[in-house]
Coordinates of N, CA and C and ligand atoms in Angstrom, one line a residue:
M1 N -25.7 -1.8 -70.5 CA -26.9 -2.7 -70.4 C -26.4 -4.1 -70.4
R2 N -26.8 -4.8 -69.3 CA -26.4 -6.2 -69.2 C -27.7 -7.1 -69.2
L3 N -27.8 -7.9 -70.3 CA -29.0 -8.7 -70.6 C -28.7 -10.2 -70.6
I4 N -29.8 -10.9 -70.3 CA -29.8 -12.3 -70.6 C -31.0 -12.5 -71.5
L5 N -30.8 -13.3 -72.6 CA -31.9 -13.6 -73.5 C -32.3 -15.0 -73.2
L6 N -33.6 -15.2 -72.9 CA -34.1 -16.5 -72.6 C -35.2 -16.8 -73.7
G7 N -35.4 -18.1 -73.9 CA -36.4 -18.5 -74.9 C -36.1 -19.9 -75.4
A8 N -37.0 -20.6 -75.8 CA -36.8 -21.9 -76.3 C -36.0 -22.0 -77.6
P9 N -35.3 -23.1 -77.8 CA -34.5 -23.2 -79.1 C -35.5 -23.0 -80.2
G10 N -35.2 -22.1 -81.2 CA -36.2 -21.9 -82.3 C -37.1 -20.7 -82.0
A11 N -36.9 -20.1 -80.9 CA -37.8 -18.9 -80.6 C -37.3 -17.6 -81.3
G12 N -36.2 -17.7 -82.0 CA -35.7 -16.6 -82.7 C -34.8 -15.6 -81.9
K13 N -34.2 -16.2 -80.9 CA -33.3 -15.3 -80.0 C -32.1 -14.8 -80.7
G14 N -31.5 -15.5 -81.6 CA -30.3 -15.1 -82.3 C -30.5 -13.8 -83.1
T15 N -31.7 -13.7 -83.8 CA -32.0 -12.5 -84.5 C -32.1 -11.3 -83.6
Q16 N -32.8 -11.5 -82.5 CA -33.0 -10.4 -81.5 C -31.7 -10.0 -80.8
A17 N -30.8 -11.0 -80.6 CA -29.5 -10.7 -80.0 C -28.7 -9.8 -80.9
E18 N -28.8 -10.1 -82.2 CA -28.1 -9.3 -83.2 C -28.5 -7.8 -83.1
M19 N -29.9 -7.7 -83.1 CA -30.4 -6.3 -83.0 C -29.9 -5.6 -81.7
L20 N -29.9 -6.3 -80.6 CA -29.6 -5.7 -79.3 C -28.1 -5.4 -79.2
T21 N -27.2 -6.2 -79.9 CA -25.8 -5.8 -79.8 C -25.6 -4.5 -80.5
K22 N -26.4 -4.2 -81.6 CA -26.2 -2.9 -82.3 C -26.9 -1.8 -81.5
L23 N -28.0 -2.1 -80.9 CA -28.8 -1.1 -80.2 C -28.0 -0.5 -79.0
Y24 N -27.3 -1.4 -78.3 CA -26.6 -1.0 -77.1 C -25.1 -0.9 -77.2
D25 N -24.6 -1.3 -78.4 CA -23.2 -1.4 -78.7 C -22.5 -2.3 -77.6
I26 N -23.1 -3.5 -77.5 CA -22.5 -4.5 -76.6 C -22.4 -5.8 -77.3
P27 N -21.4 -6.6 -76.9 CA -21.2 -7.9 -77.5 C -22.2 -9.0 -77.0
C28 N -22.4 -10.0 -77.8 CA -23.2 -11.1 -77.4 C -22.2 -12.2 -76.9
I29 N -22.4 -12.7 -75.7 CA -21.5 -13.6 -75.1 C -22.0 -15.1 -75.4
S30 N -21.1 -15.8 -76.1 CA -21.4 -17.2 -76.4 C -20.4 -18.1 -75.8
T31 N -20.8 -19.0 -74.9 CA -19.8 -19.8 -74.3 C -19.0 -20.7 -75.3
G32 N -19.6 -21.1 -76.4 CA -18.9 -21.8 -77.4 C -17.8 -21.1 -77.9
N33 N -18.0 -19.8 -78.2 CA -16.9 -18.9 -78.8 C -15.8 -18.8 -77.7
I34 N -16.1 -18.6 -76.5 CA -15.1 -18.4 -75.4 C -14.3 -19.7 -75.3
F35 N -14.9 -20.8 -75.3 CA -14.2 -22.1 -75.2 C -13.2 -22.2 -76.4
R36 N -13.7 -21.9 -77.6 CA -12.8 -22.1 -78.8 C -11.6 -21.1 -78.7
E37 N -11.9 -19.9 -78.3 CA -10.8 -18.9 -78.2 C -9.7 -19.4 -77.2
H38 N -10.1 -19.8 -76.0 CA -9.2 -20.2 -75.0 C -8.4 -21.5 -75.4
I39 N -9.1 -22.4 -76.1 CA -8.5 -23.6 -76.5 C -7.5 -23.3 -77.6
S40 N -7.8 -22.4 -78.6 CA -6.9 -22.1 -79.7 C -5.7 -21.3 -79.2
N41 N -5.9 -20.5 -78.1 CA -4.8 -19.7 -77.5 C -4.0 -20.5 -76.5
N42 N -4.5 -21.8 -76.3 CA -3.8 -22.7 -75.3 C -3.6 -22.1 -73.9
T43 N -4.6 -21.3 -73.5 CA -4.6 -20.8 -72.1 C -4.7 -21.8 -71.1
D44 N -4.5 -21.5 -69.8 CA -4.7 -22.5 -68.7 C -6.1 -22.9 -68.7
L45 N -7.0 -22.0 -68.7 CA -8.5 -22.3 -68.7 C -8.8 -23.2 -69.9
G46 N -8.3 -22.8 -71.0 CA -8.5 -23.6 -72.3 C -8.1 -25.0 -72.2
K47 N -6.9 -25.2 -71.6 CA -6.4 -26.6 -71.4 C -7.3 -27.4 -70.5
Q48 N -7.7 -26.7 -69.4 CA -8.6 -27.4 -68.5 C -9.9 -27.8 -69.2
A49 N -10.5 -26.9 -69.9 CA -11.8 -27.2 -70.6 C -11.6 -28.3 -71.6
K50 N -10.4 -28.2 -72.3 CA -10.2 -29.2 -73.4 C -10.1 -30.6 -72.8
A51 N -9.4 -30.7 -71.6 CA -9.3 -32.0 -71.0 C -10.6 -32.7 -70.7
Y52 N -11.6 -31.9 -70.3 CA -13.0 -32.4 -70.1 C -13.6 -32.8 -71.4
M53 N -13.5 -31.9 -72.4 CA -14.1 -32.1 -73.7 C -13.5 -33.4 -74.4
D54 N -12.2 -33.5 -74.3 CA -11.5 -34.7 -74.9 C -12.0 -36.0 -74.4
Q55 N -12.5 -35.9 -73.1 CA -13.0 -37.2 -72.5 C -14.5 -37.3 -72.7
G56 N -15.0 -36.4 -73.5 CA -16.5 -36.4 -73.8 C -17.3 -36.0 -72.6
Q57 N -16.7 -35.3 -71.6 CA -17.4 -34.8 -70.5 C -17.8 -33.4 -70.6
L58 N -18.9 -33.0 -69.8 CA -19.3 -31.6 -69.8 C -18.3 -30.8 -69.0
V59 N -18.0 -29.6 -69.4 CA -17.1 -28.7 -68.7 C -17.9 -28.3 -67.4
P60 N -17.3 -28.5 -66.2 CA -18.1 -28.1 -65.0 C -18.4 -26.6 -64.9
D61 N -19.5 -26.4 -64.2 CA -20.0 -25.0 -64.1 C -18.9 -24.0 -63.6
S62 N -18.2 -24.5 -62.6 CA -17.2 -23.6 -62.0 C -16.2 -23.1 -63.0
L63 N -15.8 -24.0 -63.9 CA -14.8 -23.7 -65.0 C -15.5 -22.8 -66.0
V64 N -16.8 -23.1 -66.4 CA -17.5 -22.3 -67.4 C -17.6 -20.8 -66.8
I65 N -17.8 -20.7 -65.6 CA -18.0 -19.4 -65.0 C -16.6 -18.6 -65.1
E66 N -15.5 -19.3 -64.8 CA -14.2 -18.7 -64.9 C -14.0 -18.2 -66.4
L67 N -14.4 -19.1 -67.3 CA -14.2 -18.7 -68.7 C -15.1 -17.5 -69.1
V68 N -16.3 -17.5 -68.6 CA -17.2 -16.3 -68.9 C -16.6 -15.1 -68.2
K69 N -16.1 -15.2 -67.0 CA -15.5 -14.1 -66.3 C -14.4 -13.5 -67.1
S70 N -13.5 -14.3 -67.7 CA -12.4 -13.9 -68.5 C -12.9 -13.1 -69.7
R71 N -14.0 -13.4 -70.2 CA -14.6 -12.8 -71.4 C -15.2 -11.4 -71.1
I72 N -16.0 -11.4 -70.0 CA -16.8 -10.2 -69.7 C -16.0 -9.1 -69.1
T73 N -14.8 -9.4 -68.7 CA -13.9 -8.4 -68.1 C -13.0 -7.8 -69.2
Q74 N -13.3 -8.1 -70.4 CA -12.5 -7.5 -71.5 C -13.2 -6.1 -71.9
D75 N -12.3 -5.3 -72.6 CA -12.7 -3.9 -72.9 C -14.1 -3.7 -73.6
D76 N -14.3 -4.7 -74.5 CA -15.6 -4.5 -75.3 C -16.8 -4.7 -74.5
C77 N -16.7 -5.2 -73.3 CA -17.9 -5.4 -72.4 C -18.1 -4.2 -71.5
K78 N -17.4 -3.1 -71.7 CA -17.5 -2.0 -70.8 C -18.9 -1.4 -70.8
N79 N -19.7 -1.5 -71.9 CA -21.0 -1.0 -72.0 C -22.1 -2.0 -71.5
G80 N -21.6 -3.2 -71.3 CA -22.4 -4.3 -70.9 C -22.3 -5.5 -71.9
M81 N -23.3 -6.4 -71.9 CA -23.2 -7.6 -72.7 C -24.5 -8.3 -72.8
I82 N -24.7 -9.2 -73.7 CA -25.9 -10.0 -73.8 C -25.5 -11.5 -73.7
F83 N -26.1 -12.2 -72.8 CA -25.9 -13.6 -72.7 C -26.9 -14.3 -73.4
D84 N -26.5 -15.1 -74.4 CA -27.5 -15.9 -75.2 C -27.0 -17.3 -75.2
G85 N -27.9 -18.2 -74.6 CA -27.5 -19.6 -74.5 C -26.8 -19.9 -73.2
F86 N -26.6 -19.0 -72.4 CA -26.0 -19.2 -71.1 C -26.6 -18.1 -70.2
P87 N -27.0 -18.3 -68.9 CA -27.0 -19.7 -68.3 C -28.1 -20.5 -68.8
R88 N -27.9 -21.8 -68.7 CA -28.9 -22.8 -69.2 C -29.6 -23.5 -68.0
T89 N -29.0 -23.5 -66.8 CA -29.6 -24.2 -65.7 C -29.6 -23.3 -64.5
I90 N -30.3 -23.7 -63.5 CA -30.4 -22.9 -62.2 C -29.0 -22.8 -61.6
P91 N -28.3 -23.9 -61.4 CA -26.9 -23.8 -60.8 C -26.0 -22.8 -61.6
Q92 N -26.1 -22.8 -62.9 CA -25.3 -21.8 -63.7 C -25.8 -20.4 -63.5
A93 N -27.1 -20.2 -63.4 CA -27.6 -18.9 -63.1 C -27.2 -18.4 -61.7
E94 N -27.2 -19.2 -60.8 CA -26.8 -18.8 -59.4 C -25.3 -18.5 -59.4
A95 N -24.5 -19.3 -60.1 CA -23.1 -19.0 -60.2 C -22.8 -17.7 -60.9
L96 N -23.5 -17.5 -62.0 CA -23.4 -16.2 -62.8 C -23.8 -15.0 -61.9
D97 N -24.9 -15.1 -61.2 CA -25.4 -14.0 -60.3 C -24.3 -13.7 -59.3
A98 N -23.7 -14.7 -58.7 CA -22.7 -14.5 -57.7 C -21.4 -13.9 -58.3
M99 N -21.0 -14.3 -59.4 CA -19.8 -13.7 -60.1 C -20.1 -12.3 -60.4
L100 N -21.3 -12.0 -61.0 CA -21.6 -10.6 -61.4 C -21.7 -9.7 -60.1
A101 N -22.2 -10.3 -59.1 CA -22.3 -9.5 -57.8 C -20.9 -9.1 -57.3
D102 N -20.0 -10.1 -57.4 CA -18.6 -9.8 -57.0 C -18.0 -8.7 -57.8
L103 N -18.3 -8.7 -59.1 CA -17.8 -7.7 -60.0 C -18.6 -6.4 -59.9
N104 N -19.7 -6.4 -59.2 CA -20.6 -5.3 -59.0 C -21.2 -4.8 -60.3
I105 N -21.5 -5.8 -61.2 CA -22.1 -5.5 -62.5 C -23.3 -6.5 -62.6
P106 N -24.4 -6.3 -61.8 CA -25.5 -7.3 -61.9 C -26.2 -7.2 -63.3
I107 N -26.9 -8.2 -63.6 CA -27.8 -8.3 -64.8 C -28.9 -7.2 -64.6
D108 N -29.2 -6.4 -65.7 CA -30.2 -5.4 -65.7 C -31.6 -6.1 -65.9
Y109 N -31.7 -6.8 -67.1 CA -32.9 -7.4 -67.5 C -32.7 -8.8 -68.1
V110 N -33.8 -9.6 -68.0 CA -33.8 -10.9 -68.6 C -34.9 -10.8 -69.6
V111 N -34.6 -10.8 -70.9 CA -35.6 -10.7 -72.0 C -36.1 -12.2 -72.3
N112 N -37.3 -12.4 -72.0 CA -37.9 -13.8 -72.2 C -38.8 -13.8 -73.4
V113 N -38.3 -14.4 -74.5 CA -39.0 -14.5 -75.7 C -39.9 -15.7 -75.7
E114 N -41.2 -15.4 -75.7 CA -42.2 -16.5 -75.5 C -42.8 -16.9 -76.9
V115 N -42.6 -18.2 -77.2 CA -43.2 -18.7 -78.4 C -43.8 -20.1 -78.1
P116 N -45.1 -20.4 -78.4 CA -45.6 -21.7 -78.1 C -44.8 -22.8 -78.8
D117 N -44.7 -24.0 -78.1 CA -44.0 -25.1 -78.6 C -44.5 -25.5 -80.0
E118 N -45.8 -25.5 -80.2 CA -46.4 -26.0 -81.5 C -45.9 -25.2 -82.6
L119 N -45.7 -23.8 -82.4 CA -45.3 -22.9 -83.4 C -43.8 -23.2 -83.7
I120 N -43.0 -23.4 -82.7 CA -41.6 -23.7 -82.9 C -41.4 -25.0 -83.7
V121 N -42.2 -26.0 -83.4 CA -42.1 -27.2 -84.2 C -42.5 -27.0 -85.6
D122 N -43.6 -26.2 -85.8 CA -44.0 -25.9 -87.2 C -42.9 -25.1 -88.0
R123 N -42.3 -24.1 -87.3 CA -41.3 -23.3 -87.9 C -40.1 -24.1 -88.3
M124 N -39.6 -25.0 -87.3 CA -38.4 -25.7 -87.6 C -38.6 -26.9 -88.5
A125 N -39.6 -27.6 -88.2 CA -39.9 -28.9 -89.0 C -40.3 -28.6 -90.4
G126 N -40.7 -27.3 -90.7 CA -41.1 -27.0 -92.0 C -39.9 -26.6 -92.9
R127 N -38.7 -26.6 -92.4 CA -37.6 -26.1 -93.1 C -36.9 -27.2 -93.9
T128 N -36.5 -26.9 -95.1 CA -35.7 -27.8 -95.9 C -34.5 -27.0 -96.5
V129 N -33.5 -27.7 -96.8 CA -32.3 -27.0 -97.5 C -31.9 -27.8 -98.7
C130 N -31.2 -27.0 -99.6 CA -30.6 -27.6 -100.8 C -29.2 -28.0 -100.4
P131 N -28.9 -29.3 -100.5 CA -27.5 -29.8 -100.1 C -26.5 -29.3 -101.1
S132 N -26.9 -28.9 -102.3 CA -26.0 -28.5 -103.3 C -25.6 -27.0 -103.2
C133 N -26.7 -26.1 -103.3 CA -26.4 -24.7 -103.3 C -26.6 -24.0 -102.0
G134 N -27.2 -24.7 -101.1 CA -27.4 -24.1 -99.7 C -28.7 -23.2 -99.6
A135 N -29.5 -23.2 -100.7 CA -30.7 -22.4 -100.6 C -31.6 -23.0 -99.5
S136 N -32.4 -22.2 -98.8 CA -33.3 -22.7 -97.8 C -34.7 -22.4 -98.1
Y137 N -35.6 -23.3 -97.7 CA -37.0 -23.2 -98.1 C -37.9 -23.5 -96.8
H138 N -39.1 -23.1 -96.9 CA -40.0 -23.4 -95.8 C -41.4 -23.7 -96.3
K139 N -42.0 -24.8 -95.8 CA -43.3 -25.3 -96.4 C -44.4 -24.2 -96.4
I140 N -44.3 -23.3 -95.5 CA -45.3 -22.2 -95.4 C -44.8 -20.9 -96.0
S141 N -43.7 -20.4 -95.4 CA -43.3 -19.1 -95.7 C -42.4 -19.0 -97.0
K142 N -41.8 -20.0 -97.4 CA -40.9 -19.9 -98.6 C -40.9 -21.3 -99.4
K143 N -42.0 -21.5 -100.0 CA -42.2 -22.8 -100.7 C -41.4 -22.9 -102.0
E144 N -40.9 -24.0 -102.3 CA -40.2 -24.2 -103.6 C -41.3 -24.4 -104.7
D145 N -41.0 -24.2 -105.9 CA -41.9 -24.3 -107.0 C -42.4 -25.7 -107.3
I146 N -41.5 -26.7 -107.3 CA -41.8 -28.1 -107.5 C -41.5 -28.8 -106.2
A147 N -42.4 -29.4 -105.5 CA -42.3 -30.0 -104.2 C -41.0 -30.8 -104.1
G148 N -40.1 -30.5 -103.1 CA -38.9 -31.2 -102.8 C -37.7 -31.0 -103.7
I149 N -37.9 -30.0 -104.7 CA -36.8 -29.7 -105.6 C -36.4 -28.3 -105.5
C150 N -35.0 -28.0 -105.5 CA -34.5 -26.7 -105.4 C -34.8 -25.9 -106.6
N151 N -35.4 -24.7 -106.4 CA -35.7 -23.7 -107.5 C -34.4 -23.4 -108.3
A152 N -33.3 -23.2 -107.5 CA -32.1 -22.7 -108.2 C -31.3 -23.7 -108.9
C153 N -31.2 -24.9 -108.4 CA -30.3 -25.9 -109.1 C -31.0 -27.3 -109.3
S154 N -32.3 -27.4 -109.0 CA -33.0 -28.7 -109.2 C -32.5 -29.9 -108.4
T155 N -31.8 -29.6 -107.3 CA -31.3 -30.7 -106.5 C -32.5 -31.1 -105.5
N156 N -32.5 -32.4 -105.1 CA -33.5 -32.8 -104.1 C -33.2 -32.1 -102.8
L157 N -34.3 -31.5 -102.2 CA -34.1 -30.8 -100.9 C -34.1 -31.8 -99.7
V158 N -33.3 -31.5 -98.7 CA -33.3 -32.4 -97.5 C -33.6 -31.6 -96.2
Q159 N -33.9 -32.3 -95.2 CA -34.2 -31.7 -93.9 C -33.0 -32.0 -93.0
R160 N -32.5 -30.9 -92.4 CA -31.4 -31.0 -91.5 C -31.8 -31.8 -90.2
E161 N -30.8 -32.6 -89.7 CA -31.1 -33.3 -88.5 C -31.7 -32.5 -87.4
D162 N -31.1 -31.3 -87.2 CA -31.6 -30.3 -86.1 C -33.0 -29.9 -86.4
D163 N -33.5 -29.9 -87.6 CA -34.8 -29.4 -87.9 C -35.9 -30.5 -87.9
K164 N -35.4 -31.8 -87.7 CA -36.4 -32.9 -87.7 C -37.3 -32.8 -86.4
E165 N -38.6 -33.1 -86.6 CA -39.6 -32.9 -85.6 C -39.2 -33.5 -84.3
E166 N -38.7 -34.7 -84.3 CA -38.3 -35.4 -83.0 C -37.2 -34.7 -82.3
T167 N -36.2 -34.2 -83.1 CA -35.1 -33.5 -82.6 C -35.5 -32.2 -81.9
V168 N -36.4 -31.5 -82.6 CA -36.9 -30.2 -82.1 C -37.7 -30.5 -80.8
K169 N -38.5 -31.5 -80.8 CA -39.3 -31.8 -79.6 C -38.4 -32.2 -78.4
K170 N -37.3 -32.9 -78.7 CA -36.4 -33.3 -77.6 C -35.7 -32.1 -77.0
R171 N -35.3 -31.2 -77.9 CA -34.6 -30.0 -77.4 C -35.6 -29.1 -76.6
L172 N -36.9 -29.1 -77.0 CA -37.9 -28.3 -76.3 C -38.1 -28.9 -74.9
E173 N -38.1 -30.3 -74.8 CA -38.2 -30.9 -73.5 C -37.1 -30.6 -72.6
I174 N -35.9 -30.6 -73.1 CA -34.7 -30.2 -72.3 C -34.8 -28.8 -71.8
Y175 N -35.3 -27.9 -72.7 CA -35.4 -26.5 -72.4 C -36.4 -26.3 -71.2
H176 N -37.6 -27.0 -71.4 CA -38.6 -26.9 -70.3 C -38.1 -27.4 -69.0
A177 N -37.4 -28.5 -69.0 CA -36.9 -29.1 -67.8 C -35.8 -28.3 -67.1
Q178 N -34.8 -27.8 -67.9 CA -33.6 -27.3 -67.3 C -33.5 -25.8 -67.3
T179 N -34.0 -25.1 -68.4 CA -33.8 -23.7 -68.6 C -35.0 -22.8 -68.2
E180 N -36.2 -23.3 -68.5 CA -37.4 -22.6 -68.2 C -37.5 -22.1 -66.7
P181 N -37.0 -23.0 -65.8 CA -37.0 -22.5 -64.3 C -36.3 -21.2 -64.1
L182 N -35.4 -20.8 -65.0 CA -34.7 -19.5 -64.9 C -35.6 -18.4 -64.9
I183 N -36.8 -18.5 -65.6 CA -37.7 -17.4 -65.7 C -38.2 -17.1 -64.2
A184 N -38.6 -18.1 -63.5 CA -39.1 -17.9 -62.1 C -37.9 -17.3 -61.2
H185 N -36.7 -17.9 -61.5 CA -35.5 -17.4 -60.7 C -35.3 -15.9 -60.9
Y186 N -35.4 -15.5 -62.1 CA -35.2 -14.0 -62.4 C -36.4 -13.2 -62.1
K187 N -37.6 -13.8 -62.2 CA -38.8 -13.1 -61.8 C -38.8 -12.7 -60.4
A188 N -38.2 -13.6 -59.5 CA -38.1 -13.3 -58.1 C -37.2 -12.1 -57.9
Q189 N -36.3 -11.8 -58.9 CA -35.4 -10.7 -58.8 C -36.0 -9.4 -59.5
G190 N -37.2 -9.6 -60.0 CA -37.9 -8.5 -60.7 C -37.3 -8.1 -62.0
K191 N -36.6 -9.0 -62.7 CA -35.8 -8.6 -63.8 C -36.3 -9.1 -65.2
V192 N -37.4 -9.9 -65.1 CA -37.9 -10.5 -66.4 C -38.8 -9.6 -67.2
L193 N -38.5 -9.4 -68.5 CA -39.4 -8.7 -69.4 C -39.9 -9.8 -70.4
D194 N -41.2 -10.1 -70.3 CA -41.8 -11.1 -71.1 C -42.1 -10.4 -72.5
V195 N -41.7 -11.1 -73.5 CA -41.9 -10.6 -74.9 C -42.7 -11.6 -75.7
H196 N -43.7 -11.2 -76.4 CA -44.5 -12.1 -77.2 C -43.7 -12.3 -78.5
G197 N -43.2 -13.6 -78.6 CA -42.3 -13.9 -79.7 C -42.9 -14.3 -81.0
V198 N -44.2 -14.2 -81.1 CA -44.9 -14.6 -82.3 C -45.2 -13.4 -83.2
G199 N -44.9 -13.6 -84.5 CA -45.0 -12.5 -85.5 C -43.8 -12.5 -86.4
T200 N -43.7 -11.4 -87.2 CA -42.6 -11.3 -88.1 C -41.4 -10.8 -87.2
V201 N -40.2 -11.0 -87.8 CA -39.0 -10.6 -87.1 C -39.1 -9.1 -86.7
E202 N -39.7 -8.3 -87.6 CA -39.8 -6.8 -87.3 C -40.8 -6.6 -86.1
E203 N -41.9 -7.4 -86.1 CA -42.8 -7.2 -85.0 C -42.2 -7.6 -83.6
V204 N -41.5 -8.8 -83.6 CA -40.8 -9.2 -82.4 C -39.8 -8.2 -82.0
R205 N -39.0 -7.7 -82.9 CA -38.0 -6.7 -82.7 C -38.6 -5.5 -82.0
A206 N -39.8 -5.0 -82.5 CA -40.5 -3.9 -81.9 C -40.9 -4.2 -80.5
A207 N -41.4 -5.5 -80.3 CA -41.9 -5.9 -78.9 C -40.7 -5.9 -77.9
V208 N -39.5 -6.3 -78.4 CA -38.4 -6.4 -77.5 C -38.0 -5.0 -77.1
K209 N -37.9 -4.1 -78.1 CA -37.6 -2.7 -77.8 C -38.5 -2.0 -76.9
K210 N -39.8 -2.3 -77.1 CA -40.9 -1.7 -76.3 C -40.7 -2.2 -74.8
A211 N -40.4 -3.5 -74.7 CA -40.2 -4.1 -73.3 C -39.1 -3.4 -72.6
L212 N -38.0 -3.0 -73.4 CA -36.9 -2.4 -72.8 C -37.0 -0.8 -72.7
G213 N -38.2 -0.3 -73.1 CA -38.4 1.1 -73.1 C -37.7 1.9 -74.1
V214 N -37.3 1.3 -75.2 CA -36.6 1.9 -76.3 C -37.6 2.1 -77.5
N215 N -37.5 3.3 -78.1 CA -38.4 3.5 -79.3 C -37.7 3.0 -80.6
Ligands
LIG1 ZN1 -30.0 -25.7 -104.9

């Protein structure tokens, strides 16, 4: 099974990716991990990627595709793989499609986890963490006993930069502009399974399985 997981940042894709890796016994492909591995092993591709990163530049799509290819041709991908966080743009999707067509292993499905923006903002912007013990809280689902104070160690809770409302909104804007067009791209190929991403982790998990025809 070869899958792409699509969904806005904060839509809960990570949790679903974890479930799917177990369900199909396939790895989750993260470009960040591939980069790190090649760089730490000092491979040719790793050296090329590092040269761009050291200059603060984006690694070009052609090189990203080579790196992804090196990963998905490994043994543990024989049953397939899940792409999470890649492709992010139409040019990347086109390059990935072409590479997979060359290898004769096309994507089977694109699982599109749909969550309204307002809900993502509520979910993320409601989070706080304890900088001392690492406990996490949420203003609705896991409230601390005394406002702003960690239950476990009485430290003042903080909001992570990534969880701040303006940061979340900015990331959503980028997602809508750059990544959301992939839904139409893969709908044209008849590969998109839309999944209602609102509800508990269990409910969304059941919806993902149902969309894939698994009980
Ligand atoms: Zn604490």
